[in-house]
Amino acid sequence: GAVVSQHPSWVICKSGTSVKIECRSLDFQATTMFWYRQFPKQSLMLMATSNEGSKATYEQGVEKDKFLINHASLTLSTLTVTSAHPEDSSFYICSARDPWTGVNTEAFFGQGTRLTVV
Amino acid sequence: AQTVTQSQPEMSVQEAETVTLSCTYDTSESDYYLFWYKQPPSRQMILVIRQEAYKQQNATENRFSVNFQKAAKSFSLKISDSQLGDAAMYFCAYRTRGADGLTFGKGTHLIIQP
């Protein structure tokens, strides 16, 4: 299957700073990528849909000014957590779908990023 | 809004036995997709099986099969000949045909007893 790479795998940052997480599709071009958040021992919650060359679509309750998403190329989407606070500590996972295999195929997931804000 | 419900927070099965994980969902759509994902301790999401709602035949992937009851909005996963490597969190997920992101259930922690 297609490969989605996420970087970094884990990051620790100080409260008030910003941190950027990258999501790359390695062997296909992804016009759409997705960002999820997973709290410990809980499910994945869709945060936003990242569209190449346009603004991201955020789910209800997700602060777009706090979670900045940029999808500047067909292989890279970034999630920046701005002015991070301890409550932003979580596991963030991206996914992408390979459009050449059909719009109705499954999404491929990155390995996730564990963010700890101290 | 669509919702996915997994009523079993944890299940335990003996190695080589069969186990069924339950999933129900709520939607007003007629065309959609259902998935089961496995999340091992590494937390990498792995697709186990998918089902298109317009297909009446239940999907099967080796030891994994589903029982899709569209009218009842039920989508259970059966794992046959359970192996130690099957131990993980299992998430049921839903997506409409035209939509993008997945809606996940809360997950079932599957324990395999040797």
Short mmCIF file of C-alpha atoms in Angstrom, two decimals:
data_model
loop_
_atom_site.label_atom_id
_atom_site.label_comp_id
_atom_site.label_asym_id
_atom_site.label_seq_id
_atom_site.Cartn_x
_atom_site.Cartn_y
_atom_site.Cartn_z
CA GLY A 1 0.00 0.00 0.00
CA ALA A 2 0.88 3.66 -0.21
CA VAL A 3 3.23 5.10 2.39
CA VAL A 4 2.53 8.11 4.55
CA SER A 5 5.37 9.40 6.70
CA GLN A 6 4.91 11.65 9.69
CA HIS A 7 7.65 13.62 11.41
CA PRO A 8 8.59 13.90 14.17
CA SER A 9 7.46 10.75 15.95
CA TRP A 10 7.53 12.53 19.26
CA VAL A 11 8.22 16.04 20.42
CA ILE A 12 8.42 17.85 23.72
CA CYS A 13 7.95 21.59 23.76
CA LYS A 14 7.62 24.31 26.33
CA SER A 15 4.28 25.89 27.05
CA GLY A 16 3.73 28.95 24.87
CA THR A 17 5.90 27.80 21.99
CA SER A 18 4.79 26.48 18.62
CA VAL A 19 5.52 23.09 17.12
CA LYS A 20 5.19 21.89 13.55
CA ILE A 21 4.30 18.35 12.50
CA GLU A 22 4.86 17.16 8.94
CA CYS A 23 2.89 14.60 6.98
CA ARG A 24 4.29 13.37 3.70
CA SER A 25 2.94 11.00 1.08
CA LEU A 26 6.06 9.21 -0.11
CA ASP A 27 4.96 7.37 -3.23
CA PHE A 28 1.84 9.15 -4.34
CA GLN A 29 0.41 12.62 -4.64
CA ALA A 30 -2.29 13.40 -2.13
CA THR A 31 -4.64 16.25 -2.94
CA THR A 32 -6.32 15.70 0.40
CA MET A 33 -4.84 14.82 3.75
CA PHE A 34 -6.52 14.50 7.14
CA TRP A 35 -5.44 15.31 10.66
CA TYR A 36 -6.69 13.38 13.67
CA ARG A 37 -6.13 13.73 17.37
CA GLN A 38 -6.10 10.82 19.78
CA PHE A 39 -6.13 11.23 23.55
CA PRO A 40 -4.73 8.39 25.68
CA LYS A 41 -6.88 5.29 25.49
CA GLN A 42 -9.45 7.08 23.39
CA SER A 43 -10.56 7.13 19.80
CA LEU A 44 -9.33 9.20 16.88
CA MET A 45 -11.13 12.46 16.32
CA LEU A 46 -10.98 14.17 12.95
CA MET A 47 -9.60 17.67 13.38
CA ALA A 48 -9.43 18.96 9.85
CA THR A 49 -9.24 18.13 6.19
CA SER A 50 -6.23 19.57 4.41
CA ASN A 51 -6.66 20.42 0.76
CA GLU A 52 -3.69 21.14 -1.48
CA GLY A 53 -3.62 24.76 -2.56
CA SER A 54 -6.60 25.86 -0.52
CA LYS A 55 -7.67 26.46 3.05
CA ALA A 56 -8.19 23.55 5.37
CA THR A 57 -11.65 22.58 6.51
CA TYR A 58 -11.88 22.33 10.30
CA GLU A 59 -14.27 20.21 12.27
CA GLN A 60 -16.60 21.86 14.71
CA GLY A 61 -14.88 22.79 17.94
CA VAL A 62 -11.35 22.80 16.50
CA GLU A 63 -9.63 26.17 16.78
CA LYS A 64 -8.23 27.00 13.37
CA ASP A 65 -5.99 29.74 14.77
CA LYS A 66 -4.42 27.29 17.18
CA PHE A 67 -4.01 24.40 14.79
CA LEU A 68 -2.64 25.89 11.58
CA ILE A 69 -2.69 23.58 8.60
CA ASN A 70 -0.74 24.17 5.40
CA HIS A 71 -0.89 21.92 2.36
CA ALA A 72 1.46 23.68 -0.01
CA SER A 73 2.34 20.70 -2.18
CA LEU A 74 0.80 17.45 -3.29
CA THR A 75 3.03 15.46 -0.98
CA LEU A 76 3.23 17.55 2.17
CA SER A 77 0.80 18.83 4.75
CA THR A 78 1.88 20.47 7.99
CA LEU A 79 0.08 20.97 11.27
CA THR A 80 1.40 23.73 13.51
CA VAL A 81 0.23 23.86 17.09
CA THR A 82 0.60 27.48 18.05
CA SER A 83 1.14 28.75 21.58
CA ALA A 84 0.98 25.20 22.85
CA HIS A 85 -0.35 24.45 26.31
CA PRO A 86 -0.29 21.24 28.35
CA GLU A 87 -3.87 20.45 27.31
CA ASP A 88 -2.66 20.25 23.71
CA SER A 89 -0.55 17.24 24.66
CA SER A 90 -1.89 14.38 22.60
CA PHE A 91 -1.18 11.95 19.79
CA TYR A 92 -1.64 13.51 16.36
CA ILE A 93 -2.09 11.29 13.31
CA CYS A 94 -2.32 12.22 9.66
CA SER A 95 -3.71 10.22 6.79
CA ALA A 96 -3.95 10.57 3.04
CA ARG A 97 -5.76 8.93 0.21
CA ASP A 98 -4.17 8.04 -3.11
CA PRO A 99 -6.51 9.55 -5.72
CA TRP A 100 -5.15 7.35 -8.49
CA THR A 101 -6.52 4.25 -6.83
CA GLY A 102 -9.98 5.73 -6.70
CA VAL A 103 -11.69 8.20 -4.46
CA ASN A 104 -13.35 5.46 -2.51
CA THR A 105 -10.31 3.60 -1.29
CA GLU A 106 -9.10 3.56 2.25
CA ALA A 107 -6.82 6.19 3.68
CA PHE A 108 -3.23 5.43 4.62
CA PHE A 109 -2.05 6.60 8.00
CA GLY A 110 1.20 8.08 9.20
CA GLN A 111 2.83 6.62 12.27
CA GLY A 112 1.65 9.50 14.45
CA THR A 113 3.31 12.19 16.55
CA ARG A 114 3.24 12.22 20.31
CA LEU A 115 3.23 15.83 21.49
CA THR A 116 4.03 16.64 25.09
CA VAL A 117 3.79 20.23 26.24
CA VAL A 118 5.57 20.99 29.51
CA ALA B 1 -24.17 13.53 12.24
CA GLN B 2 -22.89 10.04 11.88
CA THR B 3 -21.95 8.09 14.97
CA VAL B 4 -20.13 4.82 15.46
CA THR B 5 -20.61 2.78 18.61
CA GLN B 6 -18.41 0.00 19.90
CA SER B 7 -20.00 -1.37 23.03
CA GLN B 8 -17.16 -3.66 24.09
CA PRO B 9 -14.28 -1.70 25.66
CA GLU B 10 -12.31 -4.92 26.06
CA MET B 11 -12.51 -8.48 24.80
CA SER B 12 -10.42 -11.51 25.65
CA VAL B 13 -10.02 -14.71 23.64
CA GLN B 14 -7.90 -17.80 23.82
CA GLU B 15 -5.29 -18.26 21.14
CA ALA B 16 -6.69 -20.20 18.15
CA GLU B 17 -10.26 -19.42 19.13
CA THR B 18 -12.73 -17.15 17.38
CA VAL B 19 -13.83 -13.76 18.61
CA THR B 20 -16.40 -11.27 17.35
CA LEU B 21 -16.14 -7.52 17.88
CA SER B 22 -19.33 -5.50 17.68
CA CYS B 23 -19.96 -2.20 15.94
CA THR B 24 -23.13 -0.29 15.25
CA TYR B 25 -23.48 3.01 13.47
CA ASP B 26 -26.06 5.63 12.81
CA THR B 27 -26.45 7.42 9.51
CA SER B 28 -29.09 8.75 7.20
CA GLU B 29 -26.91 8.10 4.15
CA SER B 30 -27.50 5.15 1.86
CA ASP B 31 -24.05 4.98 0.30
CA TYR B 32 -21.07 4.71 2.58
CA TYR B 33 -18.04 2.69 3.59
CA LEU B 34 -17.24 0.85 6.77
CA PHE B 35 -13.81 -0.13 8.00
CA TRP B 36 -12.09 -1.99 10.77
CA TYR B 37 -8.68 -0.66 11.74
CA LYS B 38 -6.16 -2.27 14.04
CA GLN B 39 -3.92 -0.14 16.26
CA PRO B 40 -1.14 -2.15 17.92
CA PRO B 41 1.03 -0.70 20.71
CA SER B 42 3.12 1.06 18.04
CA ARG B 43 -0.04 3.12 17.39
CA GLN B 44 0.28 2.71 13.63
CA MET B 45 -3.21 2.42 12.18
CA ILE B 46 -3.56 -0.68 10.01
CA LEU B 47 -6.53 -1.38 7.79
CA VAL B 48 -7.99 -4.79 8.55
CA ILE B 49 -11.02 -4.90 6.30
CA ARG B 50 -13.44 -2.64 4.45
CA GLN B 51 -17.03 -2.97 3.30
CA GLU B 52 -18.96 -0.97 0.75
CA ALA B 53 -22.54 -0.46 1.82
CA TYR B 54 -23.93 -1.20 -1.62
CA LYS B 55 -22.41 -4.68 -1.58
CA GLN B 56 -24.54 -7.32 0.07
CA GLN B 57 -21.73 -9.82 0.28
CA ASN B 58 -19.76 -9.69 3.49
CA ALA B 59 -16.09 -8.80 3.08
CA THR B 60 -13.45 -11.37 3.98
CA GLU B 61 -9.69 -11.06 4.37
CA ASN B 62 -8.06 -14.34 5.35
CA ARG B 63 -8.92 -14.90 9.05
CA PHE B 64 -10.95 -11.69 9.24
CA SER B 65 -14.54 -11.42 8.12
CA VAL B 66 -17.42 -9.10 8.75
CA ASN B 67 -21.12 -9.51 9.32
CA PHE B 68 -22.68 -6.48 7.68
CA GLN B 69 -26.35 -5.96 8.45
CA LYS B 70 -27.33 -2.77 6.66
CA ALA B 71 -30.89 -2.58 7.91
CA ALA B 72 -29.75 -3.04 11.48
CA LYS B 73 -26.74 -0.74 10.93
CA SER B 74 -24.46 -3.34 12.35
CA PHE B 75 -20.92 -4.18 11.26
CA SER B 76 -19.21 -6.82 13.38
CA LEU B 77 -15.72 -8.20 12.89
CA LYS B 78 -14.99 -11.89 13.31
CA ILE B 79 -11.43 -13.01 13.86
CA SER B 80 -10.90 -16.72 13.38
CA ASP B 81 -7.95 -18.73 14.70
CA SER B 82 -6.83 -15.83 16.90
CA GLN B 83 -3.11 -15.26 17.06
CA LEU B 84 -0.97 -13.46 19.61
CA GLY B 85 -0.21 -10.82 16.98
CA ASP B 86 -3.89 -9.95 16.79
CA ALA B 87 -3.69 -8.31 20.21
CA ALA B 88 -4.40 -4.60 19.67
CA MET B 89 -7.04 -1.90 19.77
CA TYR B 90 -9.63 -2.36 17.06
CA PHE B 91 -11.54 0.62 15.74
CA CYS B 92 -14.65 0.54 13.64
CA ALA B 93 -14.88 3.48 11.24
CA TYR B 94 -17.39 5.00 8.85
CA ARG B 95 -17.15 7.26 5.84
CA THR B 96 -19.74 8.41 3.34
CA ARG B 97 -18.94 7.91 -0.31
CA GLY B 98 -18.32 11.54 -1.01
CA ALA B 99 -16.91 12.58 2.34
CA ASP B 100 -13.31 12.64 3.32
CA GLY B 101 -12.54 11.99 6.95
CA LEU B 102 -13.41 8.94 8.97
CA THR B 103 -15.68 8.74 11.99
CA PHE B 104 -14.30 6.26 14.49
CA GLY B 105 -15.83 4.27 17.30
CA LYS B 106 -14.21 4.31 20.73
CA GLY B 107 -12.39 1.08 20.11
CA THR B 108 -12.20 -2.40 21.57
CA HIS B 109 -9.06 -3.62 23.28
CA LEU B 110 -8.52 -7.21 22.19
CA ILE B 111 -6.49 -9.46 24.47
CA ILE B 112 -5.22 -12.80 23.24
CA GLN B 113 -4.67 -15.39 25.97
CA PRO B 114 -1.88 -17.86 25.16
#
